[in-house]
mmCIF file of C-alpha atoms and ligand atoms in Angstrom:
data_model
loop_
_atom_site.group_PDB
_atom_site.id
_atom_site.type_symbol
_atom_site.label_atom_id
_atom_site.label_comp_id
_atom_site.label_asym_id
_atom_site.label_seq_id
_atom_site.Cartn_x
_atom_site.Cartn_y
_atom_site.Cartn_z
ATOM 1 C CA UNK A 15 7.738 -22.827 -16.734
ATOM 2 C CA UNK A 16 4.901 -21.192 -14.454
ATOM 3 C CA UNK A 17 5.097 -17.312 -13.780
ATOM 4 C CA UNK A 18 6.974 -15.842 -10.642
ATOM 5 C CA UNK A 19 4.156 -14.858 -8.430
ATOM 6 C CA UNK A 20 3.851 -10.903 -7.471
ATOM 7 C CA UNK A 21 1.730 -10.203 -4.851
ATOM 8 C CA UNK A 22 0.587 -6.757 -3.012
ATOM 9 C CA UNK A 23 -2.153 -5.351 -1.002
ATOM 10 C CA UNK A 24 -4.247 -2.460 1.133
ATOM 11 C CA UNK A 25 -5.747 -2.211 4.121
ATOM 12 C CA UNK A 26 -9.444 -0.950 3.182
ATOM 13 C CA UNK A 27 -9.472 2.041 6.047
ATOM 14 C CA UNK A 28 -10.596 4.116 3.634
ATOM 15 C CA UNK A 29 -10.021 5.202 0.280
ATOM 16 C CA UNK A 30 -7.033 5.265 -1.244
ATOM 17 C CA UNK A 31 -4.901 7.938 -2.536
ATOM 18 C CA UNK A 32 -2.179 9.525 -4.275
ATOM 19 C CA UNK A 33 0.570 8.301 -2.201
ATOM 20 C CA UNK A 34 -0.426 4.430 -2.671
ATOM 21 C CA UNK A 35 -0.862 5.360 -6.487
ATOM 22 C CA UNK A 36 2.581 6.519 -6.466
ATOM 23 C CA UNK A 37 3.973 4.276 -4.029
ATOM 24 C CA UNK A 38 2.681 1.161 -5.091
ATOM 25 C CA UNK A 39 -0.431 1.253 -7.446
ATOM 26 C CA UNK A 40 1.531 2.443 -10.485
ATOM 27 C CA UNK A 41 4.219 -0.494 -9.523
ATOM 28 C CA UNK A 42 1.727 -2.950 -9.829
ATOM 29 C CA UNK A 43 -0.319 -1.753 -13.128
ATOM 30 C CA UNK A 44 3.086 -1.951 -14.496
ATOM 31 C CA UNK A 45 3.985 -5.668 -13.970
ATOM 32 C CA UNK A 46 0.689 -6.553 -14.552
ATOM 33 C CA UNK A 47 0.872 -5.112 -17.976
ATOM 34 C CA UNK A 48 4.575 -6.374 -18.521
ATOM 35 C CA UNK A 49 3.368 -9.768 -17.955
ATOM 36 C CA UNK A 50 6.602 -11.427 -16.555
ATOM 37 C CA UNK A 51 4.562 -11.938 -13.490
ATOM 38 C CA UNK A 52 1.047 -13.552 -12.272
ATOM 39 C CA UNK A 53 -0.162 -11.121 -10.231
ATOM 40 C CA UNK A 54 -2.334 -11.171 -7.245
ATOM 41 C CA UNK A 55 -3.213 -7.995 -4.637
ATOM 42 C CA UNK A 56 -4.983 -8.703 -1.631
ATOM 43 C CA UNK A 57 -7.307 -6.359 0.609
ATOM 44 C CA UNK A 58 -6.055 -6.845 4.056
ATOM 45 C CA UNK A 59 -9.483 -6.631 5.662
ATOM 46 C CA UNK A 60 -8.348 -8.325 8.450
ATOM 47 C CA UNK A 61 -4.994 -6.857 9.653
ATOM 48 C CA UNK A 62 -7.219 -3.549 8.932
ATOM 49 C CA UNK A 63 -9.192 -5.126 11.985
ATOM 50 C CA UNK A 64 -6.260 -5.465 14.326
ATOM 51 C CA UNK A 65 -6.282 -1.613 14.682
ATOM 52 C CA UNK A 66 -10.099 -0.922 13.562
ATOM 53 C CA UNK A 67 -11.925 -3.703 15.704
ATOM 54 C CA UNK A 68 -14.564 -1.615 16.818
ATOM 55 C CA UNK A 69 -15.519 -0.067 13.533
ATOM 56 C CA UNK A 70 -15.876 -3.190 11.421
ATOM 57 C CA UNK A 71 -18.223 -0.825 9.465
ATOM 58 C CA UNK A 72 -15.759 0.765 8.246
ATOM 59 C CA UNK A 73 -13.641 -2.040 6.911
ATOM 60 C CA UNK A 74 -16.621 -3.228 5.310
ATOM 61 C CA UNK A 75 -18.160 -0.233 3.417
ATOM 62 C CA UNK A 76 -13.993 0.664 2.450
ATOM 63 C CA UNK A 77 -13.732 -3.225 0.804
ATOM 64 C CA UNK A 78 -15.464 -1.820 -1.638
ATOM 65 C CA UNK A 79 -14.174 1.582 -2.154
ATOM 66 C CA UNK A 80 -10.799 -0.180 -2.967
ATOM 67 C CA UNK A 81 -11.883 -2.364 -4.921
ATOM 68 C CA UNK A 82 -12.766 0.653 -7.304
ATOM 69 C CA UNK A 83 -9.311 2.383 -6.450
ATOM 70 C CA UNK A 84 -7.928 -0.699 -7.891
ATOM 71 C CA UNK A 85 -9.929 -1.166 -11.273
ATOM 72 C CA UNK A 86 -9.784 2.780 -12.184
ATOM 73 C CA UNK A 87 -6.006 2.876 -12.302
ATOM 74 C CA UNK A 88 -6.610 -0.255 -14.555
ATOM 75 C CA UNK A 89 -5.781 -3.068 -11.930
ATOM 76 C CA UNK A 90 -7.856 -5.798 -14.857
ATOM 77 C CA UNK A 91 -9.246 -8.642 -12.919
ATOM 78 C CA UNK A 92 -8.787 -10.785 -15.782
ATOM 79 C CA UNK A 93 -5.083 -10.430 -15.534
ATOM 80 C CA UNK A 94 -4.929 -9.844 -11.497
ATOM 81 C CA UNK A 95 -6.169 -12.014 -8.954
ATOM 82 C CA UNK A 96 -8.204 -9.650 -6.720
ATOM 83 C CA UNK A 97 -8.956 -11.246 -2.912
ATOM 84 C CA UNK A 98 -10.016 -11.110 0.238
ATOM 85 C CA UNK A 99 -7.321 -11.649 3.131
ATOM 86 C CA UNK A 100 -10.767 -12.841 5.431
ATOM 87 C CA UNK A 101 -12.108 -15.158 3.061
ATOM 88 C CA UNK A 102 -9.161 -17.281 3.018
ATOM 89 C CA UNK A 103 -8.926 -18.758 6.209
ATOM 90 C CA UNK A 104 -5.924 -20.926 5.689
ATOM 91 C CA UNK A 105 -3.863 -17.916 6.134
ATOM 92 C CA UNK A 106 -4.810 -17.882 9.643
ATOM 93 C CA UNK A 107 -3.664 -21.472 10.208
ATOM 94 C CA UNK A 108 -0.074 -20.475 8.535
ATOM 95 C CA UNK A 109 0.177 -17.677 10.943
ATOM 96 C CA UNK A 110 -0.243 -19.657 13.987
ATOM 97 C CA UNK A 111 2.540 -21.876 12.595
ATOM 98 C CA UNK A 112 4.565 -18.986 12.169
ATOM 99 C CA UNK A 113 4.170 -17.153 15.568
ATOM 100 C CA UNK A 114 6.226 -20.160 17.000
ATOM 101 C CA UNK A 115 9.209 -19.181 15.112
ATOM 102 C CA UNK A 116 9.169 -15.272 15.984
ATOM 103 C CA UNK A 117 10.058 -13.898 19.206
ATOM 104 C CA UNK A 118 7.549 -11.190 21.005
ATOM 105 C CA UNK A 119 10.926 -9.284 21.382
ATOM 106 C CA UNK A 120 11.592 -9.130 17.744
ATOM 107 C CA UNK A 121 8.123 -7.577 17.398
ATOM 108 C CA UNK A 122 8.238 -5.584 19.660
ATOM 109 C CA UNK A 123 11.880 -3.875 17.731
ATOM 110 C CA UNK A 124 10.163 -3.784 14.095
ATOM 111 C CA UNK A 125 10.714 -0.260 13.610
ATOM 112 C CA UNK A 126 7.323 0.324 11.356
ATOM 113 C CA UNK A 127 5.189 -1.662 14.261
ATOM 114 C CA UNK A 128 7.120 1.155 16.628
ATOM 115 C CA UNK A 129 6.448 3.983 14.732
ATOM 116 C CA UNK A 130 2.327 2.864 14.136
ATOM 117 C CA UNK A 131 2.227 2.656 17.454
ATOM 118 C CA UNK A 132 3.177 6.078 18.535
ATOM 119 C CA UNK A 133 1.047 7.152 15.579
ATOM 120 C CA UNK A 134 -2.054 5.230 17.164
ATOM 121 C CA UNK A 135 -1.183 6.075 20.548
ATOM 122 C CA UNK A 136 -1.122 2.934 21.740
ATOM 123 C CA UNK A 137 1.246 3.040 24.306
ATOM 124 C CA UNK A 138 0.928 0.501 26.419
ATOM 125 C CA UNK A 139 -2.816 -0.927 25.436
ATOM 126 C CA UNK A 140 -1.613 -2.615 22.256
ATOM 127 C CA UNK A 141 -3.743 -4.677 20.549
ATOM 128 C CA UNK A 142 -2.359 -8.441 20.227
ATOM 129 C CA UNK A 143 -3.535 -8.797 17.363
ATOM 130 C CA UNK A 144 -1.778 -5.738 16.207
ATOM 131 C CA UNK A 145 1.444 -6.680 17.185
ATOM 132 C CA UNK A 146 1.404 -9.822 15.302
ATOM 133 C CA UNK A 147 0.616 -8.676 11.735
ATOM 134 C CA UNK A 148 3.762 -8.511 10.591
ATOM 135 C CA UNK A 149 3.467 -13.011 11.207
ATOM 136 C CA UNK A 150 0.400 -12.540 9.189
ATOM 137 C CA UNK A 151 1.947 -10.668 6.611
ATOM 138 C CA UNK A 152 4.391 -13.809 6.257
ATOM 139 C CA UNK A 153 1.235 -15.831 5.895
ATOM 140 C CA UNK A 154 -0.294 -14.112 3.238
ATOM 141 C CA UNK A 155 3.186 -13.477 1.162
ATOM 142 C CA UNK A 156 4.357 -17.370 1.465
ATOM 143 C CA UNK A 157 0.737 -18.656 1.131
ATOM 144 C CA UNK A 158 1.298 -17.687 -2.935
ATOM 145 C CA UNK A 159 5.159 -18.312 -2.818
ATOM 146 C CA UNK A 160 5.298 -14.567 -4.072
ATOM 147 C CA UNK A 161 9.054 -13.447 -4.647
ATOM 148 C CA UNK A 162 7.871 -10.168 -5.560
ATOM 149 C CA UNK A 163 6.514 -7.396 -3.333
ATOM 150 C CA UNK A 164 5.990 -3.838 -4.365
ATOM 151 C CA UNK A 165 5.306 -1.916 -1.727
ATOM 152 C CA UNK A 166 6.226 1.451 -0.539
ATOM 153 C CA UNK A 167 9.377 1.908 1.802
ATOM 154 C CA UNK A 168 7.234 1.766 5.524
ATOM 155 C CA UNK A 169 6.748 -1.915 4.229
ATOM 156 C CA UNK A 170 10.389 -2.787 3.789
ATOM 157 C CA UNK A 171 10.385 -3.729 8.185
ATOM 158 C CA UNK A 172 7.650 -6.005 7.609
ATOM 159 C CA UNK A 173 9.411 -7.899 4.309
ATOM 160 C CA UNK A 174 12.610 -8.545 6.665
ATOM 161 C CA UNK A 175 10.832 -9.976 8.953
ATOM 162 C CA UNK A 176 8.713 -11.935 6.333
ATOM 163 C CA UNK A 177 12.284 -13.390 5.064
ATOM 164 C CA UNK A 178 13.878 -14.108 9.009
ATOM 165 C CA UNK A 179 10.688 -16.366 9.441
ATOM 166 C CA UNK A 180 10.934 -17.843 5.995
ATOM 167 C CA UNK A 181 14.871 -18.816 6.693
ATOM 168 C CA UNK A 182 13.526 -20.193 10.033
ATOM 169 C CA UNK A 183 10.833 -22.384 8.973
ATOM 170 C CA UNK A 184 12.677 -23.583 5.922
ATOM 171 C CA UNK A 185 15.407 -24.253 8.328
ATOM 172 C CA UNK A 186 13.450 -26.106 10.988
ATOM 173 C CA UNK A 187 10.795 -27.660 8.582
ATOM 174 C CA UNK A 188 12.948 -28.042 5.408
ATOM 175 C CA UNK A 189 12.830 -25.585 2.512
ATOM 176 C CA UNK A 190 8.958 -24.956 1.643
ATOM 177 C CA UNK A 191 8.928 -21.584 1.653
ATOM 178 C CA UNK A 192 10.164 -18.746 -0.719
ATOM 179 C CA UNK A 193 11.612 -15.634 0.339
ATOM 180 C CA UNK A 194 10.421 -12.715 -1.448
ATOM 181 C CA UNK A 195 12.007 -9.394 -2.792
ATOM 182 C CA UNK A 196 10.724 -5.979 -1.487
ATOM 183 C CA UNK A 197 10.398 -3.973 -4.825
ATOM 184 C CA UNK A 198 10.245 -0.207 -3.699
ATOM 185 C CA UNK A 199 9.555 2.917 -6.384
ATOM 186 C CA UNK A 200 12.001 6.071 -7.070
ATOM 187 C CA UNK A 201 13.354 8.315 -3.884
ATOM 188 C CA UNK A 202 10.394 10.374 -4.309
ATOM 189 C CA UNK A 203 7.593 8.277 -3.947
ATOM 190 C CA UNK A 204 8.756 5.632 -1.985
ATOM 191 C CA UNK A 205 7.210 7.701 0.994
ATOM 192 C CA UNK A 206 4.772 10.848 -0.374
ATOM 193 C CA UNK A 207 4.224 13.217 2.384
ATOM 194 C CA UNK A 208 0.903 14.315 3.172
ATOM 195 C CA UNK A 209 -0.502 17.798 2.026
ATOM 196 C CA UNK A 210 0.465 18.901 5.835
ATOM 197 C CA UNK A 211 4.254 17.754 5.432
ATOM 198 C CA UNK A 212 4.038 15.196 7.896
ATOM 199 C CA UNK A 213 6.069 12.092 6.957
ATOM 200 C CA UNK A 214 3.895 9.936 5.229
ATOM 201 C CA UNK A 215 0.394 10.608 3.293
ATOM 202 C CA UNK A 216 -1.956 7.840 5.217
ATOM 203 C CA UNK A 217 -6.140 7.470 5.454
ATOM 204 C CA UNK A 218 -5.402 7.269 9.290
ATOM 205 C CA UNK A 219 -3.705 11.048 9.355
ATOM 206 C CA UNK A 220 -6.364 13.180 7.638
ATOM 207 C CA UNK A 221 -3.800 14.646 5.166
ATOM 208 C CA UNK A 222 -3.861 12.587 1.992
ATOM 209 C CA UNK A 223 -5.607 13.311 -1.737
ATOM 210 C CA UNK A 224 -7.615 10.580 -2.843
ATOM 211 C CA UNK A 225 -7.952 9.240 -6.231
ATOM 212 C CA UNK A 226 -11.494 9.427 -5.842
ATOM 213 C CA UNK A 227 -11.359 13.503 -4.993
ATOM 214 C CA UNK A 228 -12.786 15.904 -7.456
ATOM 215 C CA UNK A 229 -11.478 18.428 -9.419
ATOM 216 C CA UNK A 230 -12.535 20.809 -6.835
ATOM 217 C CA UNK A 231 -11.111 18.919 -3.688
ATOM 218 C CA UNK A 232 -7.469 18.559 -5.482
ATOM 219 C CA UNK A 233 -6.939 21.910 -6.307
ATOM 220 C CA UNK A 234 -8.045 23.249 -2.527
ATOM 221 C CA UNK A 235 -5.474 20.732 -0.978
ATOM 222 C CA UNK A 236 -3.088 21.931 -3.229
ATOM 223 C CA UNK A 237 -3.658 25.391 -1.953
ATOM 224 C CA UNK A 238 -3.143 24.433 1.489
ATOM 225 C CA UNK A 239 -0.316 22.762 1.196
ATOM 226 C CA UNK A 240 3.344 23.046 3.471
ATOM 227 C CA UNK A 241 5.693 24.612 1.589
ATOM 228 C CA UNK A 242 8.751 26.624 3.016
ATOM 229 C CA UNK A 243 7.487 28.032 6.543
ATOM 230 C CA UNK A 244 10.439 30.753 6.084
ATOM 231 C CA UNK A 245 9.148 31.736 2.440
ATOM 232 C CA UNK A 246 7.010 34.749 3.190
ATOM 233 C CA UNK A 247 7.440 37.211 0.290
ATOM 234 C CA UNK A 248 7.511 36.089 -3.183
ATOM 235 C CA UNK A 249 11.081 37.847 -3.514
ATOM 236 C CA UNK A 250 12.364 35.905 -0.028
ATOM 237 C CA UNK A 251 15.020 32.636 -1.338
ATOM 238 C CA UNK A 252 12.987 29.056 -0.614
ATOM 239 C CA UNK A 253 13.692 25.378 0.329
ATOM 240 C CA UNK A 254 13.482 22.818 -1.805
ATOM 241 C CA UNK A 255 13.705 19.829 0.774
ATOM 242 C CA UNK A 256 11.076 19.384 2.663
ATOM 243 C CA UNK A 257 8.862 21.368 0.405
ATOM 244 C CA UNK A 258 5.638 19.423 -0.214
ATOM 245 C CA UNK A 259 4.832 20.940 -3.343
ATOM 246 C CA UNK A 260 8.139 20.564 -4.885
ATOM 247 C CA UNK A 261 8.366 16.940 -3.711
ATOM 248 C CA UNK A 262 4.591 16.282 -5.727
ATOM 249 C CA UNK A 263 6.271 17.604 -8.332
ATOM 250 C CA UNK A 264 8.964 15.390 -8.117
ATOM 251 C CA UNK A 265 6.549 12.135 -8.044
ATOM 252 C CA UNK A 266 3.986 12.936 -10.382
ATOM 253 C CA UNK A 267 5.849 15.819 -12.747
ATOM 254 C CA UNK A 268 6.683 14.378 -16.396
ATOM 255 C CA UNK A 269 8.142 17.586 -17.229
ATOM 256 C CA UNK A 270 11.955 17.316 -15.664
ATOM 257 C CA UNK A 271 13.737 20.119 -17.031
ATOM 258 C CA UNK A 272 10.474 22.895 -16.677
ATOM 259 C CA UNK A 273 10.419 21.470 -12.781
ATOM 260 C CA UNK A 274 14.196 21.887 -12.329
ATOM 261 C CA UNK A 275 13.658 25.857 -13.839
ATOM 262 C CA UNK A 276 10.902 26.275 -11.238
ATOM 263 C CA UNK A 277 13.027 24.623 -8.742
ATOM 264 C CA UNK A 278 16.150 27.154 -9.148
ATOM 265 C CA UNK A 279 13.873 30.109 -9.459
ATOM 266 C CA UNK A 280 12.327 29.243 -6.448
ATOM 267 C CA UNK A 281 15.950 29.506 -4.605
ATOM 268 C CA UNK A 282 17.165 32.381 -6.018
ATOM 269 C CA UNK A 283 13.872 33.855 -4.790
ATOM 270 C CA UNK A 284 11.096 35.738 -7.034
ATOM 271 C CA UNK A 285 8.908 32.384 -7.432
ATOM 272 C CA UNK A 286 5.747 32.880 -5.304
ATOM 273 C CA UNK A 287 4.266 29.506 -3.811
ATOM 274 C CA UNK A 288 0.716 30.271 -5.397
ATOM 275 C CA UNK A 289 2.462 30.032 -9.222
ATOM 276 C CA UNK A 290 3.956 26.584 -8.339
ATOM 277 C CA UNK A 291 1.106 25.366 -6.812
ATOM 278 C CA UNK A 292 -1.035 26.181 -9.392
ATOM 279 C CA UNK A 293 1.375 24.390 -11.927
ATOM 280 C CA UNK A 294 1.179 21.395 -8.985
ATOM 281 C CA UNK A 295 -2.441 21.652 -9.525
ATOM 282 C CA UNK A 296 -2.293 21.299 -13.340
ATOM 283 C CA UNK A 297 -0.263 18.302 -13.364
ATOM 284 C CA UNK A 298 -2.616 16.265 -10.731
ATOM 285 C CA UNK A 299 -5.710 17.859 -12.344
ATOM 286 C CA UNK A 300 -4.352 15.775 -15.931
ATOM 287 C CA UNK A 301 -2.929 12.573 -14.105
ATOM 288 C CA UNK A 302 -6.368 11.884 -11.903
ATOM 289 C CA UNK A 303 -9.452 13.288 -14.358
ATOM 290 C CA UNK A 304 -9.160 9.567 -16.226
ATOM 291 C CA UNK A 305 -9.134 7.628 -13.518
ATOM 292 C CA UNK A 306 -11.488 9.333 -11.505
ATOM 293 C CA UNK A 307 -13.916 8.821 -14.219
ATOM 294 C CA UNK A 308 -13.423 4.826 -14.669
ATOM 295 C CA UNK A 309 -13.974 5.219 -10.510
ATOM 296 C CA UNK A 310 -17.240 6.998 -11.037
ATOM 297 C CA UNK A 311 -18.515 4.751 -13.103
ATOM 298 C CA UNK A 312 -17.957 1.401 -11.125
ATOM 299 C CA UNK A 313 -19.626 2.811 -8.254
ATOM 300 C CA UNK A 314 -22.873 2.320 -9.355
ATOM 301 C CA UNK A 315 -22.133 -1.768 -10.008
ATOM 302 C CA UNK A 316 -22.153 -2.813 -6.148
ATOM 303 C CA UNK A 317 -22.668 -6.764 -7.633
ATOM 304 C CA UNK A 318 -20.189 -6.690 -10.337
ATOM 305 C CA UNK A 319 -17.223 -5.730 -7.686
ATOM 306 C CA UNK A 320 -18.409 -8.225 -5.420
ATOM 307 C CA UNK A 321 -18.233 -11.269 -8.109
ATOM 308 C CA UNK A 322 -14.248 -9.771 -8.918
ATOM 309 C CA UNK A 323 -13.317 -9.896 -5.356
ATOM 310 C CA UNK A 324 -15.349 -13.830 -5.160
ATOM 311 C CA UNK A 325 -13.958 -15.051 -8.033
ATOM 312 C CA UNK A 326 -10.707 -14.084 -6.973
ATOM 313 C CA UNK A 327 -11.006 -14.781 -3.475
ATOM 314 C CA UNK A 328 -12.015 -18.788 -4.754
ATOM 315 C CA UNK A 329 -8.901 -19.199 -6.934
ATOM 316 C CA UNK A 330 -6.449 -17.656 -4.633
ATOM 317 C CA UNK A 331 -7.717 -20.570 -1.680
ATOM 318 C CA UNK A 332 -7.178 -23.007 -3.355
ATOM 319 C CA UNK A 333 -3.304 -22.079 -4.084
ATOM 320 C CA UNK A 334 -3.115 -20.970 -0.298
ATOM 321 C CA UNK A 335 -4.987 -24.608 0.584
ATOM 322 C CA UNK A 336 -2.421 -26.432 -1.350
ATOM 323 C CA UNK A 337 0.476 -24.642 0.608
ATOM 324 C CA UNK A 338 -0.849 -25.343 3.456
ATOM 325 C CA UNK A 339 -0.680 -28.983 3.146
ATOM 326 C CA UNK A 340 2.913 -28.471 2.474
ATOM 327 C CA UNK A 341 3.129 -26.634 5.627
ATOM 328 C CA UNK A 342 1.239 -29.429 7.825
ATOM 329 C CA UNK A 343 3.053 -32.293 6.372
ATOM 330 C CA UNK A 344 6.696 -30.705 6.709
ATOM 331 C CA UNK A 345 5.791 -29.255 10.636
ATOM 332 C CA UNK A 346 4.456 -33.149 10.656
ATOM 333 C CA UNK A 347 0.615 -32.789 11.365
ATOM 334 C CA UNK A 348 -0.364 -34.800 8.510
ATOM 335 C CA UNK A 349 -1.422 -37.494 10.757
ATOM 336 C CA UNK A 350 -4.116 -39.046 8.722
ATOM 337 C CA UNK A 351 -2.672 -39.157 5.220
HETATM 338 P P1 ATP B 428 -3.309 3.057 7.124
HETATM 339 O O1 ATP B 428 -3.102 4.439 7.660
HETATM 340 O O2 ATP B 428 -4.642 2.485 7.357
HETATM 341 O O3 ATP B 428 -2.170 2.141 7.482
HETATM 342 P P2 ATP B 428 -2.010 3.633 4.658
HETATM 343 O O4 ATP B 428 -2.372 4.906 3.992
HETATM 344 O O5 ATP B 428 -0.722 3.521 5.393
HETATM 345 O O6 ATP B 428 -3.237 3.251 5.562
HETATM 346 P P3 ATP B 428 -1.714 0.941 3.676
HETATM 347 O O7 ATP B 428 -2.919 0.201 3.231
HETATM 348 O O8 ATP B 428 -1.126 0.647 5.026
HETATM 349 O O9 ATP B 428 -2.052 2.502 3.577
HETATM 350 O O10 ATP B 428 -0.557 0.798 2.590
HETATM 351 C C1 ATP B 428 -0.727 0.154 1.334
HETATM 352 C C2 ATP B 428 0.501 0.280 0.462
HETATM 353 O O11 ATP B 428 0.677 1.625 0.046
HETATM 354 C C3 ATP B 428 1.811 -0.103 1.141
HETATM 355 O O12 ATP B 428 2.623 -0.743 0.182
HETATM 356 C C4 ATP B 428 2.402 1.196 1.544
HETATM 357 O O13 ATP B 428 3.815 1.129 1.618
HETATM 358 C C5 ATP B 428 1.961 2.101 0.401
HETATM 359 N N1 ATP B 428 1.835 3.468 0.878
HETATM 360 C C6 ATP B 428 0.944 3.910 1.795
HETATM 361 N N2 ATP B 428 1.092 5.220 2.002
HETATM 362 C C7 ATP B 428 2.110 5.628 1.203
HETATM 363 C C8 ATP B 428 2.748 6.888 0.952
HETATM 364 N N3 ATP B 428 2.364 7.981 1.589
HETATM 365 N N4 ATP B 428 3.748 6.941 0.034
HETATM 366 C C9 ATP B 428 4.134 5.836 -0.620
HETATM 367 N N5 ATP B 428 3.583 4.621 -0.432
HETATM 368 C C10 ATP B 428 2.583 4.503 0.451
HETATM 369 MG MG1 MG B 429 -0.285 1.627 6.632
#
């Protein structure tokens, strides 16, 4: 019996950081090493161009930069299929396909879509492109037949939308296509804040930690993190919710019962925000030293991340070639066979 087929993936806008490790990195390095799955992530070079088309440079010199992200939290190439959304060009052909079956309405009302949107200030110059890369999403899930997704919960929009067009074309076309399973981490990392409090951690928002930050860069964010606006003086009661220290604690902490002491100290009042930081700081400082070693390493072997992302790039075509035939002969293009 072959493997269920997991499959995942990052926009290279920049490094990546704590919140992806969190809210989907550590999701992955765990099926890969469970082994029920065949894994495959993706770098979504291209949808990273539908919002970043005049700074290709950018996509380009971040390819790499994932890349490392992805090997120094152990992502093994010899167990994961590492590729290149550009370098398989059949995806593009599914999309087309697929744009047929999806209204610009329905785009238009996928709330993630809205909320990028306002965060790009778009408004009304959209890019087209942009729009549609949910569709393309659908292309590059259904091109591997992956059933499951881990992904943090922003992407859970984009999988309902993957599964309407899959129940559409296998409707209209007859049943090809798989529908996969969103597979989203515990309540507290499904969406890490960033170090300002804003809603979500993100390259685009300045306000995220990066697995690639030293020693010295953790524990300054740290320091300047939101905590409770209203907590002056260390004897003053504070929040707990919405507290973006408490809530790192939450999603990296192993140490449950010393976090819930801090966490009822803290509302009594008599906890100061430096101590818990500094504890914050602590427990990054021991989770990210490792793999920001392996990263420091890899960065001087330029050609050896290259031939992972080829290699992978050649075996996962030919899988999205051979669904693509599928496609074309159940839509009825398959004129010449
Ligand atoms: P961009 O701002 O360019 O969109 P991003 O930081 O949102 O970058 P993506 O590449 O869009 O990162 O997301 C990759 C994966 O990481 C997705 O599964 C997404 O849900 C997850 N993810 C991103 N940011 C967070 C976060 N702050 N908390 C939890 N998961 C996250
Ligand atoms: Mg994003």
């Amino acid at each position: 019996m072959a493997k269920k087929i997991m499959l995942s993936g990052d926009r290279p806008t920049g490094k990546l950081h704590i919140g992806h490790y969190v809210g989907s990195l550590r999701g992955r390095y765990a099926i890969q090493e469970e082994g029920k799955y065949e894994s495959f992530i993706m770098i979504a070079d291209q949808q990273a161009l539908t919002d970043n088309a005049r700074n290709p440079e950018k996509i380009r010199k971040s390819l790499l930069e994932v890349t490392m992200d992805y090997l120094a939290v152990g992502i093994d190439p010899a167990k994961t299929t590492i590729f290149v959304q550009s370098q398989i060009p059949e995806l593009n052909e599914l999309t087309m396909h697929y744009l047929n079956l999806v209204t610009v309405a329905r785009l238009e009302r996928n709330p993630t879509i809205k909320e990028e949107i306002k965060l790009r200030g778009f408004s009304e110059s959209i890019p087209a492109g942009f729009l549609i890369y949910p569709v393309s999403q659908t292309a590059d899930i259904t091109a591997f037949k992956a059933e499951l997704i881990p992904v943090g919960e922003d992407q859970l929009p984009m999988i309902e939308q993957t599964r309407e067009i899959v129940r559409s074309f296998n409707n209209t076309y007859g049943s090809i296509l798989v529908e996969p399973q969103a597979k989203i981490p515990e309540d507290a990392c499904k969406r890490l804040p960033g170090i300002d409090g804003k809603a979500k951690m993100s390259k685009s928002l300045g306000n995220a930690i990066y697995l690639a930050d030293s020693a010295d860069t953790i524990k300054e964010k740290v320091m300047q993190m939101y905590t409770d606006p209203d907590h002056i003086k260390v004897s003053d009661p504070g929040k707990i919710a919405g507290n973006t220290v408490f809530t790192y604690l939450d999603a990296f902490g192993k140490d449950k019962e010393y976090i819930a002491e801090l966490k009822l100290q803290y509302q009594k009042g008599g906890l100061g925000d430096v101590k818990v930081k500094r504890y914050l700081n602590e427990v990054l400082q021991a989770e990210f030293a490792p793999i920001r070693e392996r990263r420091e390493k890899l960065a001087n072997n330029k050609d050896y991340l290259y031939q992972v992302l080829q290699e992978g790039s050649r075996k996962a075509e030919a899988i999205a070639a051979k669904t693509l035939t599928e496609v074309r002969a159940a839509i009825g293009l398959n004129y010449f066979d």
